[in-house]
CSV table of C-alpha atoms in Angstrom, one decimal:
chain,number,residue,atom,x,y,z
A,1,ASN,CA,91.5,340.9,-28.1
A,2,THR,CA,88.3,340.9,-26.6
A,3,ILE,CA,89.2,339.3,-22.8
A,4,PHE,CA,86.9,336.1,-22.9
A,5,MET,CA,85.5,335.2,-19.3
A,6,VAL,CA,85.7,331.5,-18.1
A,7,SER,CA,82.2,330.3,-17.4
A,8,LYS,CA,81.0,327.9,-14.3
A,9,ASN,CA,80.7,324.9,-17.1
A,10,GLN,CA,84.6,325.3,-18.0
A,11,ILE,CA,85.9,326.0,-14.9
A,12,LYS,CA,84.0,322.8,-13.7
A,13,LEU,CA,84.9,321.0,-16.3
A,14,ILE,CA,88.6,321.7,-16.8
A,15,THR,CA,88.7,321.0,-12.5
A,16,SER,CA,87.0,317.7,-12.8
A,17,LEU,CA,89.9,316.7,-15.2
A,18,GLN,CA,92.3,316.5,-12.3
A,19,GLN,CA,90.5,313.3,-11.6
A,20,LYS,CA,91.1,310.0,-13.8
A,21,LYS,CA,87.5,309.1,-13.7
A,22,TYR,CA,86.3,312.2,-15.4
A,23,ARG,CA,89.7,312.6,-17.7
A,24,LYS,CA,87.9,309.0,-18.9
A,25,GLN,CA,84.4,310.3,-19.2
A,26,GLU,CA,85.2,313.2,-21.1
A,27,GLN,CA,88.0,311.8,-22.8
A,28,LEU,CA,90.1,315.1,-22.2
A,29,PHE,CA,93.0,315.8,-20.5
A,30,PHE,CA,95.2,319.8,-20.0
A,31,VAL,CA,98.5,320.9,-19.7
A,32,GLU,CA,99.9,324.0,-18.5
A,33,GLY,CA,102.7,326.9,-19.3
A,34,VAL,CA,103.8,327.8,-23.0
A,35,LYS,CA,107.0,324.8,-23.7
A,36,GLY,CA,104.4,321.6,-22.6
A,37,VAL,CA,100.8,323.4,-24.4
A,38,GLN,CA,103.4,324.5,-27.7
A,39,GLU,CA,104.9,320.7,-27.9
A,40,LEU,CA,101.2,319.0,-28.0
A,41,LEU,CA,100.3,321.8,-30.5
A,42,ASP,CA,103.3,320.4,-32.3
A,43,SER,CA,102.4,316.7,-31.9
A,44,ASN,CA,99.1,314.4,-33.1
A,45,PHE,CA,97.3,315.4,-30.3
A,46,GLU,CA,94.1,317.0,-31.0
A,47,LEU,CA,93.4,320.7,-29.2
A,48,HIS,CA,90.3,321.3,-27.7
A,49,GLU,CA,90.5,324.4,-25.7
A,50,LEU,CA,93.1,327.0,-25.2
A,51,PHE,CA,93.3,329.5,-22.7
A,52,THR,CA,96.4,332.3,-23.0
A,53,THR,CA,97.0,335.6,-20.6
A,54,LYS,CA,99.2,336.3,-24.1
A,55,ALA,CA,97.4,335.9,-27.8
A,56,ASP,CA,100.5,334.4,-29.1
A,57,PHE,CA,99.7,330.6,-30.5
A,58,GLY,CA,99.4,332.0,-34.6
A,59,SER,CA,98.5,328.5,-35.7
A,60,VAL,CA,95.8,327.9,-34.2
A,61,SER,CA,92.3,328.2,-35.1
A,62,LYS,CA,90.9,330.8,-33.6
A,63,SER,CA,87.5,329.4,-32.4
A,64,LYS,CA,89.4,328.1,-30.1
A,65,VAL,CA,91.7,330.3,-28.2
A,66,HIS,CA,90.3,332.3,-25.7
A,67,THR,CA,92.3,335.6,-24.7
A,68,ILE,CA,91.6,335.4,-20.9
A,69,THR,CA,93.1,337.6,-17.0
A,70,ALA,CA,95.5,335.8,-15.1
A,71,ASP,CA,92.6,335.7,-12.5
A,72,GLU,CA,90.7,333.9,-14.4
A,73,LEU,CA,93.5,331.5,-15.6
A,74,LYS,CA,93.9,331.4,-11.7
A,75,LYS,CA,90.1,329.9,-11.7
A,76,ILE,CA,91.3,327.1,-14.1
A,77,SER,CA,94.7,326.3,-12.9
A,78,ALA,CA,96.3,323.2,-10.9
A,79,LEU,CA,99.4,325.5,-10.2
A,80,THR,CA,100.1,327.1,-6.8
A,81,THR,CA,101.7,330.0,-9.1
A,82,PRO,CA,99.6,330.0,-12.2
A,83,ASN,CA,102.0,330.2,-15.6
A,84,THR,CA,100.8,332.4,-19.0
A,85,CYS,CA,98.2,329.6,-20.6
A,86,LEU,CA,96.4,326.3,-19.8
A,87,ALA,CA,95.0,324.0,-23.0
A,88,THR,CA,93.0,320.5,-23.0
A,89,PHE,CA,93.6,318.0,-25.4
A,90,LYS,CA,91.4,315.0,-26.8
A,91,ILE,CA,93.3,312.0,-25.4
A,92,PRO,CA,93.6,309.9,-28.6
A,93,ALA,CA,92.5,306.2,-28.5
A,94,ALA,CA,95.1,303.8,-27.3
A,95,VAL,CA,97.9,302.6,-29.1
A,96,THR,CA,98.8,298.8,-30.6
A,97,PHE,CA,101.5,297.5,-28.6
A,98,GLU,CA,104.5,296.7,-30.8
A,99,GLU,CA,107.0,294.0,-28.7
A,100,LYS,CA,110.4,295.1,-30.3
A,101,GLY,CA,113.3,297.1,-29.3
A,102,LEU,CA,113.8,298.0,-26.1
A,103,ILE,CA,110.4,298.4,-24.1
A,104,VAL,CA,110.2,300.0,-20.2
A,105,ALA,CA,107.7,298.5,-18.3
A,106,LEU,CA,106.4,300.0,-14.9
A,107,ASP,CA,105.3,297.9,-12.6
A,108,ASP,CA,103.0,300.1,-10.1
A,109,VAL,CA,104.8,303.6,-9.9
A,110,ARG,CA,102.7,305.6,-8.5
A,111,ASP,CA,103.9,308.7,-8.4
A,112,PRO,CA,103.2,311.7,-11.0
A,113,GLY,CA,107.0,312.8,-11.1
A,114,ASN,CA,108.2,309.6,-11.2
A,115,LEU,CA,106.0,308.6,-14.1
A,116,GLY,CA,106.6,311.8,-16.0
A,117,THR,CA,110.5,311.6,-15.7
A,118,ILE,CA,110.7,307.8,-16.7
A,119,ILE,CA,109.0,309.8,-20.0
A,120,ARG,CA,111.2,311.8,-21.0
A,121,LEU,CA,113.7,310.0,-19.9
A,122,CYS,CA,112.1,307.3,-22.8
A,123,ASP,CA,112.3,310.2,-25.2
A,124,TRP,CA,116.0,311.0,-24.4
A,125,PHE,CA,117.3,307.6,-25.0
A,126,GLY,CA,115.1,306.8,-27.9
A,127,ILE,CA,113.2,303.9,-26.3
A,128,LYS,CA,109.5,303.5,-28.3
A,129,THR,CA,107.3,302.1,-25.8
A,130,LEU,CA,106.4,302.8,-22.1
A,131,PHE,CA,104.3,300.0,-20.7
A,132,CYS,CA,102.3,300.0,-17.3
A,133,SER,CA,100.7,298.1,-14.8
A,134,GLU,CA,97.3,299.0,-14.3
A,135,GLU,CA,98.0,300.0,-11.3
A,136,SER,CA,100.2,303.2,-12.2
A,137,VAL,CA,99.3,306.5,-12.0
A,138,ASP,CA,97.8,307.7,-15.3
A,139,VAL,CA,99.5,309.1,-17.3
A,140,TYR,CA,97.0,312.0,-18.1
A,141,ASN,CA,97.3,313.5,-14.8
A,142,PRO,CA,98.0,317.2,-14.9
A,143,LYS,CA,101.4,316.2,-12.6
A,144,VAL,CA,102.7,313.5,-15.1
A,145,VAL,CA,101.7,315.6,-18.4
A,146,GLN,CA,103.7,318.5,-16.4
A,147,ALA,CA,106.6,316.2,-15.5
A,148,THR,CA,106.6,315.1,-18.7
A,149,MET,CA,108.0,318.6,-20.3
A,150,GLY,CA,106.6,317.7,-23.7
A,151,SER,CA,108.1,314.3,-23.8
A,152,ILE,CA,104.7,312.7,-23.7
A,153,SER,CA,103.6,313.3,-27.7
A,154,ARG,CA,106.8,311.2,-28.7
A,155,VAL,CA,106.5,308.1,-26.4
A,156,ASN,CA,103.3,305.1,-26.7
A,157,VAL,CA,101.9,304.9,-22.9
A,158,VAL,CA,100.5,302.0,-22.6
A,159,TYR,CA,98.7,300.4,-20.1
A,160,GLY,CA,97.7,296.8,-19.4
A,161,ASN,CA,98.0,293.2,-17.8
A,162,LEU,CA,102.1,293.2,-16.7
A,163,GLU,CA,102.1,289.8,-15.4
A,164,LYS,CA,100.2,288.5,-19.0
A,165,LEU,CA,102.7,290.4,-21.4
A,166,LEU,CA,106.0,289.2,-19.1
A,167,SER,CA,104.4,285.6,-19.0
A,168,GLU,CA,103.6,285.5,-23.2
A,169,THR,CA,106.4,287.2,-24.3
A,170,LYS,CA,109.6,286.1,-26.2
A,171,LEU,CA,111.8,289.0,-25.3
A,172,PRO,CA,114.5,288.4,-22.5
A,173,VAL,CA,113.0,290.3,-19.2
A,174,TYR,CA,115.2,292.4,-17.2
A,175,GLY,CA,114.7,293.4,-13.2
A,176,THR,CA,116.2,295.1,-11.1
A,177,PHE,CA,117.0,293.3,-7.7
A,178,MET,CA,119.9,294.1,-4.9
A,179,ASP,CA,120.8,290.7,-5.4
A,180,GLY,CA,121.0,290.8,-9.3
A,181,LYS,CA,124.3,290.9,-11.5
A,182,ASN,CA,126.3,294.2,-11.5
A,183,ILE,CA,124.7,296.0,-14.3
A,184,TYR,CA,128.3,297.2,-15.6
A,185,LYS,CA,129.7,293.7,-16.0
A,186,GLU,CA,127.0,292.6,-18.3
A,187,THR,CA,126.1,292.6,-22.2
A,188,LEU,CA,123.2,294.1,-22.2
A,189,PRO,CA,120.8,293.4,-25.8
A,190,ASN,CA,119.5,295.7,-27.9
A,191,GLU,CA,116.1,294.2,-27.5
A,192,GLY,CA,114.1,293.0,-24.3
A,193,ILE,CA,111.8,294.1,-21.7
A,194,ILE,CA,113.0,296.0,-19.0
A,195,VAL,CA,110.9,296.3,-15.5
A,196,MET,CA,111.3,298.7,-13.0
A,197,GLY,CA,109.1,298.2,-9.6
A,198,ASN,CA,107.1,300.1,-6.8
A,199,GLU,CA,108.4,303.5,-5.0
A,200,ALA,CA,108.4,301.7,-1.2
A,201,ASN,CA,108.1,297.6,-2.7
A,202,GLY,CA,110.6,297.1,-5.9
A,203,ILE,CA,108.6,294.8,-8.2
A,204,SER,CA,106.3,292.3,-7.0
A,205,LYS,CA,107.1,288.8,-6.3
A,206,ALA,CA,104.3,287.9,-9.2
A,207,VAL,CA,106.2,290.0,-11.7
A,208,GLU,CA,109.3,288.9,-10.3
A,209,ASN,CA,109.0,285.5,-10.8
A,210,LEU,CA,108.4,286.6,-14.5
A,211,VAL,CA,111.8,287.6,-15.0
A,212,SER,CA,114.2,286.4,-16.5
A,213,GLN,CA,117.3,288.2,-16.0
A,214,ARG,CA,118.2,290.1,-12.3
A,215,ILE,CA,120.0,293.2,-12.8
A,216,ALA,CA,121.3,295.4,-10.1
A,217,ILE,CA,123.3,299.0,-9.5
A,218,PRO,CA,125.9,298.8,-7.6
A,219,ARG,CA,125.9,300.7,-4.6
A,220,PHE,CA,129.8,302.5,-4.3
A,221,GLY,CA,129.4,304.5,-1.3
A,222,ASP,CA,131.3,303.1,2.0
A,223,LEU,CA,128.4,303.3,4.5
A,224,GLN,CA,126.2,301.4,2.2
A,225,ALA,CA,122.8,303.6,4.0
A,226,THR,CA,121.0,305.0,1.7
A,227,GLU,CA,118.0,302.1,1.3
A,228,SER,CA,117.2,302.2,-3.0
A,229,LEU,CA,117.5,304.7,-6.0
A,230,ASN,CA,115.0,306.7,-7.2
A,231,VAL,CA,113.2,304.7,-9.2
A,232,ALA,CA,113.9,307.5,-12.6
A,233,THR,CA,117.2,307.5,-11.3
A,234,ALA,CA,117.7,304.0,-11.7
A,235,THR,CA,115.5,303.9,-14.8
A,236,ALA,CA,118.5,306.8,-16.5
A,237,ILE,CA,121.4,304.9,-15.2
A,238,ILE,CA,120.0,301.2,-16.5
A,239,LEU,CA,118.6,302.6,-20.0
A,240,SER,CA,122.8,304.7,-20.5
A,241,GLU,CA,123.9,301.4,-19.9
A,242,PHE,CA,121.4,299.3,-21.8
A,243,LYS,CA,122.5,302.5,-24.7
A,244,ARG,CA,126.1,302.2,-24.5
């Protein structure tokens, strides 16, 4: 295999995809690492280009694969220690939003690691749709994609006006609050929208007014000193209870 040199234009394009504006403009995003790349190759995502230091992706059309050196990979990688491959994929058209079953809705979740972990949790617990408020971090942010470990291909992530959705829905709307009802004692339905709030401020006032069922994860620590749970951790506990 001939070693491919990454062109200045390719470097410029791929590094620009670290910003939402350019991802939107180019309708592309990227993923790094064999596992993440392979999961997306096996999914409905359409490959744009694949750069790899090991020629080991058998199923991919040769015209889209470039064998490169580790030094070339460094030029395009967003990771401090680059993996062995990076691939760009086309951003698919937005999916239509179906109001059925359990839906997780995020009110302004900003941390890419949290969003990525929540997508993995939705995948694990069989939640088909994750609804994000427009202020929430972009699902195609490289750190989010990295944190989803491939689950991004199995969960529909929809962005939109959360207040509008909640004010029009026929489903019960659950939200977590310090003064909510103990989730371990509630009978939870198979259908509903579960709202998780922002890392620092929780659920916003406007959204809080649209929550019909206030629930809480009780604290068991003696000192009751911890302020709150990480939003992804809280999502794990809540989904586990809903599915029990």
